Coordinates of C-alpha atoms in Angstrom, one line a residue:
M10 CA -113.7 -93.7 67.1
D11 CA -111.6 -94.8 70.1
F12 CA -109.2 -92.0 70.4
R13 CA -107.8 -93.3 73.7
Q14 CA -106.7 -96.6 72.0
I15 CA -105.2 -94.6 69.1
A16 CA -103.2 -92.6 71.6
S17 CA -102.1 -95.8 73.5
T18 CA -100.9 -97.4 70.2
E19 CA -98.9 -94.2 69.3
L20 CA -97.4 -93.9 72.7
E21 CA -96.4 -97.6 72.7
A22 CA -94.7 -97.1 69.3
M23 CA -92.7 -94.1 70.5
G24 CA -91.5 -96.0 73.7
A25 CA -93.5 -93.8 76.1
F26 CA -94.3 -96.8 78.3
R27 CA -90.7 -97.7 79.1
S28 CA -91.6 -97.6 82.8
P29 CA -93.9 -100.6 83.2
W30 CA -96.3 -98.7 85.5
L31 CA -97.2 -96.1 82.9
R32 CA -99.2 -98.3 80.6
P33 CA -101.8 -99.4 83.2
A34 CA -101.8 -95.9 84.6
F35 CA -102.6 -94.5 81.2
H36 CA -105.6 -96.8 80.8
A37 CA -106.8 -96.2 84.4
V38 CA -106.9 -92.4 84.2
D39 CA -109.5 -90.9 81.9
R40 CA -107.8 -87.8 80.5
E41 CA -111.1 -86.5 79.4
A42 CA -112.1 -86.1 83.1
F43 CA -109.3 -83.6 83.5
A44 CA -109.8 -81.6 80.3
P45 CA -112.1 -78.5 80.4
A46 CA -115.1 -78.3 78.1
L47 CA -113.3 -75.3 76.4
F48 CA -109.6 -74.9 75.8
W49 CA -107.3 -73.3 73.2
S50 CA -105.2 -75.1 70.6
P51 CA -101.5 -74.1 71.0
T52 CA -101.3 -73.7 67.2
A53 CA -102.5 -70.4 65.7
D54 CA -104.7 -70.4 62.7
D55 CA -104.2 -68.4 59.5
D56 CA -105.8 -65.4 61.1
G57 CA -103.2 -65.3 63.9
R58 CA -105.6 -66.6 66.6
Y59 CA -105.5 -69.7 68.8
P60 CA -108.8 -71.6 68.1
V61 CA -111.0 -72.8 70.9
L62 CA -111.9 -76.5 71.1
D63 CA -115.5 -76.7 72.3
R64 CA -116.8 -80.1 73.5
E65 CA -120.5 -79.0 73.1
R66 CA -120.1 -77.8 69.5
D67 CA -117.6 -80.4 68.3
E68 CA -117.2 -83.3 70.6
N69 CA -115.3 -85.4 68.1
G70 CA -112.7 -82.7 67.5
W71 CA -112.5 -82.0 71.2
R72 CA -111.9 -85.7 72.0
R73 CA -109.4 -86.1 69.2
T74 CA -107.4 -83.1 70.6
V75 CA -107.6 -84.3 74.2
W76 CA -106.1 -87.7 73.2
G77 CA -103.7 -86.2 70.7
T78 CA -100.1 -87.4 71.5
H79 CA -98.3 -84.2 70.4
A80 CA -100.5 -81.2 71.3
S81 CA -100.8 -79.5 74.7
L82 CA -104.2 -78.2 75.8
I83 CA -104.0 -74.5 76.7
T84 CA -106.2 -74.0 79.7
Q85 CA -105.2 -70.5 80.8
I86 CA -103.9 -67.4 79.1
D87 CA -102.6 -64.3 80.9
D88 CA -103.4 -65.8 84.3
G89 CA -107.0 -66.1 83.4
A90 CA -107.5 -62.5 82.1
V91 CA -108.4 -64.1 78.7
R92 CA -111.3 -66.5 78.8
P93 CA -112.0 -69.3 76.3
E94 CA -115.7 -68.4 76.5
D95 CA -114.7 -65.2 74.6
G96 CA -113.5 -67.2 71.6
P97 CA -110.2 -67.6 69.8
A98 CA -107.3 -65.7 71.5
L99 CA -105.0 -63.3 69.6
V100 CA -101.4 -64.3 69.3
G101 CA -99.4 -62.2 71.9
G102 CA -101.0 -63.4 75.1
D103 CA -98.9 -65.6 77.4
F104 CA -99.9 -69.2 78.0
T105 CA -100.0 -69.6 81.8
S106 CA -101.4 -73.1 82.3
S107 CA -101.9 -76.2 80.1
I108 CA -102.3 -79.9 80.1
S109 CA -99.1 -81.2 78.7
A110 CA -99.1 -83.2 75.5
L111 CA -99.2 -86.9 76.2
D112 CA -95.7 -87.6 74.7
I113 CA -94.2 -84.8 76.8
A114 CA -95.9 -85.9 80.0
Y115 CA -95.0 -89.6 79.7
E116 CA -91.4 -89.0 78.7
K117 CA -91.0 -86.9 81.8
L118 CA -92.6 -89.6 84.0
N119 CA -90.2 -92.1 82.6
H120 CA -87.3 -90.1 84.0
L121 CA -88.9 -90.2 87.4
D122 CA -87.8 -93.8 88.1
L123 CA -90.8 -94.1 90.3
E124 CA -91.1 -97.2 92.5
E125 CA -94.2 -98.2 94.4
G126 CA -94.4 -96.9 97.9
R127 CA -92.4 -93.8 97.3
R128 CA -93.5 -90.5 98.8
V129 CA -93.9 -87.8 96.1
L130 CA -94.3 -84.0 95.9
H131 CA -95.9 -82.8 92.7
V132 CA -95.4 -79.0 92.1
G133 CA -98.0 -77.6 89.7
T134 CA -101.3 -79.5 90.1
A135 CA -103.2 -77.5 87.5
S136 CA -105.8 -79.9 86.0
G137 CA -104.8 -82.8 88.2
Y138 CA -104.1 -85.2 85.4
D139 CA -100.4 -85.8 86.2
S140 CA -101.3 -86.1 89.9
A141 CA -103.9 -88.8 89.1
L142 CA -101.2 -90.8 87.2
L143 CA -98.9 -90.5 90.2
C144 CA -101.7 -91.7 92.5
E145 CA -102.0 -94.8 90.4
R146 CA -98.4 -95.6 91.1
V147 CA -97.7 -94.7 94.7
G148 CA -101.2 -94.4 96.2
E149 CA -103.0 -91.2 97.0
E150 CA -101.8 -91.3 100.6
R151 CA -98.2 -90.8 99.5
L152 CA -98.8 -88.0 97.1
T153 CA -98.8 -84.3 97.9
T154 CA -99.7 -82.0 95.0
I155 CA -99.5 -78.2 95.3
E156 CA -100.7 -75.4 93.1
F157 CA -100.0 -71.7 93.4
D158 CA -103.1 -70.3 91.5
P159 CA -106.2 -70.6 93.7
V160 CA -108.5 -71.0 90.7
L161 CA -106.4 -73.8 89.3
A162 CA -105.9 -75.4 92.7
A163 CA -109.6 -75.6 93.2
W164 CA -110.2 -77.0 89.7
G165 CA -107.5 -79.6 90.0
E166 CA -108.7 -80.8 93.4
K167 CA -112.3 -81.0 92.1
N168 CA -111.1 -83.1 89.1
L169 CA -109.1 -85.4 91.3
R170 CA -111.9 -86.0 93.8
A171 CA -114.5 -86.5 91.0
A172 CA -112.1 -89.1 89.4
G173 CA -111.8 -90.9 92.8
Y174 CA -108.4 -89.7 94.0
A175 CA -107.8 -88.0 97.3
P176 CA -104.1 -87.0 97.6
T177 CA -103.0 -84.2 99.9
T178 CA -103.9 -81.1 97.8
V179 CA -102.4 -77.7 98.7
C180 CA -103.0 -74.2 97.4
G181 CA -99.6 -72.5 98.0
D182 CA -96.2 -71.8 96.7
G183 CA -94.7 -75.0 95.4
L184 CA -91.3 -73.5 95.4
A185 CA -91.4 -73.6 99.2
G186 CA -92.3 -77.3 99.0
W187 CA -94.7 -78.6 101.7
E188 CA -93.0 -79.5 105.0
P189 CA -95.9 -81.3 106.7
T190 CA -95.7 -84.3 104.4
A191 CA -91.9 -84.3 103.9
P192 CA -89.4 -85.9 103.3
Y193 CA -90.1 -86.9 99.7
D194 CA -88.5 -89.7 97.7
R195 CA -89.4 -87.9 94.5
I196 CA -90.1 -84.2 93.7
I197 CA -91.5 -83.5 90.3
A198 CA -92.4 -80.1 88.9
T199 CA -94.7 -79.5 86.0
C200 CA -93.8 -75.8 85.8
A201 CA -90.4 -74.5 84.8
V202 CA -87.9 -72.8 87.3
R203 CA -84.8 -70.8 86.7
T204 CA -83.1 -72.1 89.9
I205 CA -83.8 -75.2 92.0
P206 CA -85.4 -74.0 95.2
D207 CA -83.5 -74.9 98.4
A208 CA -86.7 -76.1 100.0
W209 CA -86.9 -79.0 97.5
R210 CA -83.4 -80.2 98.4
Q211 CA -84.0 -79.7 102.1
Q212 CA -87.3 -81.7 102.0
A213 CA -85.8 -84.5 99.9
A214 CA -85.1 -87.9 101.5
E215 CA -81.7 -89.5 101.2
G216 CA -81.3 -90.7 97.6
A217 CA -84.3 -88.8 96.4
L218 CA -84.8 -87.6 92.8
I219 CA -85.7 -84.1 91.8
L220 CA -87.1 -83.7 88.3
A221 CA -87.8 -80.2 87.0
P222 CA -87.8 -78.2 83.8
L223 CA -85.0 -75.7 84.3
T224 CA -84.9 -72.6 82.0
T225 CA -82.5 -69.7 81.6
A226 CA -83.4 -66.0 81.1
Y227 CA -81.9 -66.4 77.6
S228 CA -83.7 -69.5 76.4
P229 CA -86.4 -72.0 77.1
G230 CA -85.3 -74.9 79.3
A231 CA -84.3 -78.5 79.6
L232 CA -85.3 -81.3 82.0
M233 CA -83.0 -81.4 85.0
K234 CA -82.7 -84.7 86.9
L235 CA -81.0 -84.4 90.3
T236 CA -80.1 -87.0 93.0
V237 CA -79.9 -85.8 96.6
R238 CA -77.3 -87.4 98.8
N239 CA -76.0 -86.0 102.1
G240 CA -77.9 -82.8 101.4
V241 CA -76.3 -82.2 98.1
A242 CA -78.3 -82.3 94.8
S243 CA -76.4 -83.2 91.7
G244 CA -77.3 -84.3 88.2
R245 CA -77.5 -83.4 84.5
F246 CA -79.9 -82.3 81.9
V247 CA -81.7 -85.3 80.3
G248 CA -83.9 -83.8 77.6
P249 CA -85.8 -80.8 76.3
A250 CA -88.6 -79.4 78.5
F251 CA -90.5 -76.3 77.3
Y252 CA -92.8 -75.6 80.3
M253 CA -94.4 -72.4 81.6
L254 CA -92.4 -70.7 84.3
A255 CA -93.4 -70.6 87.9
R256 CA -94.8 -67.2 88.5
S257 CA -92.1 -65.9 90.7
H258 CA -89.5 -67.1 88.2
R259 CA -91.0 -65.3 85.2
I260 CA -88.8 -63.1 83.0
N261 CA -89.0 -59.4 83.8
R262 CA -90.2 -57.5 80.8
Q263 CA -90.4 -54.1 82.4
L264 CA -87.5 -52.1 81.0
N265 CA -86.1 -48.9 82.5
P266 CA -82.7 -48.2 81.0
P267 CA -81.1 -44.8 81.0
D268 CA -81.8 -42.5 78.1
S269 CA -78.0 -42.1 77.3
K270 CA -76.5 -44.7 75.0
T271 CA -73.3 -45.7 73.3
K272 CA -72.7 -47.2 69.9
T273 CA -70.2 -49.8 68.9
A274 CA -69.5 -52.6 66.5
S275 CA -70.2 -56.3 67.0
A276 CA -67.3 -58.7 67.1
I277 CA -69.2 -61.5 65.3
S278 CA -72.3 -61.8 63.0
P279 CA -75.4 -62.0 65.1
A280 CA -76.7 -64.8 62.9
T281 CA -73.8 -67.0 64.0
V282 CA -74.8 -66.7 67.6
L283 CA -78.6 -66.3 67.4
D284 CA -79.8 -68.3 64.3
R285 CA -78.8 -71.8 65.2
D286 CA -80.9 -74.4 67.1
W287 CA -82.5 -74.4 70.5
G288 CA -79.7 -76.5 72.0
Q289 CA -77.1 -73.8 71.2
D290 CA -79.4 -71.1 72.7
F291 CA -79.8 -73.1 75.9
A292 CA -76.1 -73.7 76.2
I293 CA -75.4 -70.0 75.7
G294 CA -78.0 -69.3 78.4
L295 CA -76.1 -71.5 80.8
H296 CA -73.0 -69.4 80.2
T297 CA -74.7 -66.0 80.8
A298 CA -76.2 -64.6 84.0
D299 CA -79.5 -62.8 83.7
I300 CA -79.7 -61.8 80.1
S301 CA -83.0 -62.2 78.2
M302 CA -83.3 -61.9 74.4
S303 CA -85.9 -61.3 71.7
R304 CA -85.7 -61.0 68.0
R305 CA -87.6 -58.4 65.9
G306 CA -87.9 -57.0 62.4
E307 CA -87.1 -58.6 59.1
G308 CA -84.5 -58.2 56.3
E309 CA -82.4 -55.1 56.7
M310 CA -84.4 -54.1 59.8
R311 CA -83.7 -57.3 61.7
Q312 CA -82.4 -56.8 65.2
A313 CA -82.0 -58.6 68.5
Q314 CA -82.8 -56.9 71.8
L315 CA -81.2 -58.0 75.0
W316 CA -82.0 -56.9 78.5
S317 CA -80.8 -57.5 82.1
G318 CA -82.9 -59.1 84.8
D319 CA -83.6 -55.8 86.5
G320 CA -84.4 -54.0 83.3
T321 CA -81.8 -51.3 83.7
C322 CA -79.5 -52.4 80.9
V323 CA -80.6 -52.9 77.3
T324 CA -78.5 -53.7 74.2
I325 CA -79.8 -53.7 70.6
V326 CA -77.7 -55.3 67.9
N327 CA -78.4 -55.0 64.1
Y328 CA -78.0 -58.0 61.9
E329 CA -77.3 -55.8 58.9
D330 CA -73.7 -54.4 58.7
W331 CA -73.0 -55.8 62.1
W332 CA -69.3 -54.9 61.8
K333 CA -69.9 -51.2 61.5
P334 CA -69.3 -48.9 64.5
R335 CA -73.0 -48.1 65.1
A336 CA -74.4 -51.6 64.8
V337 CA -74.7 -52.2 68.5
T338 CA -76.6 -49.7 70.7
V339 CA -75.9 -50.0 74.5
Y340 CA -78.1 -48.5 77.2
G341 CA -76.8 -48.7 80.7
P342 CA -73.3 -49.8 82.0
R343 CA -73.4 -53.3 80.6
N344 CA -72.9 -54.3 77.0
L345 CA -75.1 -57.3 77.0
W346 CA -74.3 -58.3 73.5
A347 CA -70.6 -58.5 74.4
E348 CA -71.6 -60.7 77.4
V349 CA -73.6 -63.1 75.1
V350 CA -70.7 -63.3 72.6
A351 CA -68.4 -64.1 75.5
G352 CA -70.7 -66.9 76.6
F353 CA -70.9 -68.2 73.1
T354 CA -67.1 -68.1 72.8
R355 CA -66.7 -70.1 76.1
W356 CA -69.2 -72.7 74.7
C357 CA -67.2 -72.9 71.4
V358 CA -63.9 -73.2 73.1
A359 CA -65.3 -76.1 75.1
G360 CA -66.1 -77.9 71.8
S361 CA -69.7 -76.8 71.4
P362 CA -70.9 -79.5 73.8
H363 CA -74.5 -80.8 73.6
Y364 CA -76.6 -79.5 76.4
T365 CA -77.0 -82.9 78.0
R366 CA -73.3 -82.9 78.9
Y367 CA -74.0 -80.1 81.4
G368 CA -75.1 -80.6 84.9
L369 CA -75.6 -78.9 88.2
T370 CA -74.5 -79.5 91.8
I371 CA -76.4 -77.6 94.5
D372 CA -75.6 -77.4 98.2
E373 CA -75.7 -74.9 101.0
S374 CA -73.0 -72.8 99.3
G375 CA -75.0 -72.3 96.1
T376 CA -75.2 -73.8 92.6
N377 CA -72.3 -74.9 90.4
L378 CA -72.5 -75.6 86.7
W379 CA -70.3 -78.4 85.3
L380 CA -69.5 -80.1 82.1
D381 CA -69.4 -84.0 81.9
H382 CA -68.6 -84.5 85.6
P383 CA -69.0 -82.4 88.7
E384 CA -65.3 -81.8 89.1
Q385 CA -65.2 -79.9 85.8
R386 CA -66.9 -76.7 86.8
V387 CA -67.9 -74.1 84.2
D388 CA -67.8 -70.3 84.8
Q389 CA -71.1 -68.5 84.3

């Protein structure tokens, strides 16, 4: 069965080849050359494990998954501490590298507005698949691709060379960019960030585009598309983008709150704030500072836990009887639930805008969040 042709037909039907260079690039780059012989499915089985796809044992199933339009290939868990050779992985480990699903990868590349001859910085080489596609468009001599993880960097470079591509490959911190081949007409990240690094803006050519998944501590992210003019980067969110965070931007999960606590009531049902769609969560995250959130328990035991970026403040809110005086437990000087409710309220007062109405302007003075146009700044 020709799985590549099936994928091509599906991508065509969903409009993934809106940029005319993507169709020939898709057919020129063999995705199988960038997929490892063993990788995990991102969907857990009935036993709560992520199955391993093994080319040697089931080549047909392996190839079907590699060319699947909607499934990512998980190539690393817990920074390599878990190995696919050891079999299915238990739910609970963190996915730390993957080959993005075809529909996600191509939708992102459509936003890049990439013309021939542009100089490109690709942050997050990993397997090298996206870098190969970019080489097909701009030429290997105009692409710099950088990967933080030494094992992934070596793997990605090996894959690229074996497939006949020789861009500038760097093992280093992509958040610092790569000055030797700057300035860049396009900077694209295939890892998520919580803030846009100054180095990207500083290494961008006049009129350059920066395209990166931007997340908040509170919620997974959205795709940010910025244009750089006169040293100022400005643009808006253009779609969802659930990517793994750059390592230095990962959420802190080490909590160290004081033992003392206070109890209070909630001003609003937690379900109203927490149990809507991802878009609402992301918008709330834009209105809060450094607050992370997780849900736990079921039924009468259902709770939400919130914690500050430094781990010194923790707040736990009960869904059940939320209006009672002991429904919210606060550790540390900040009532994080009250801060989230305040962010939710600001979003509601603004008319509950869709997240694509938000944008960012970034200059030497910092980052400003805005709604609809840069002059309409939003307090965070």
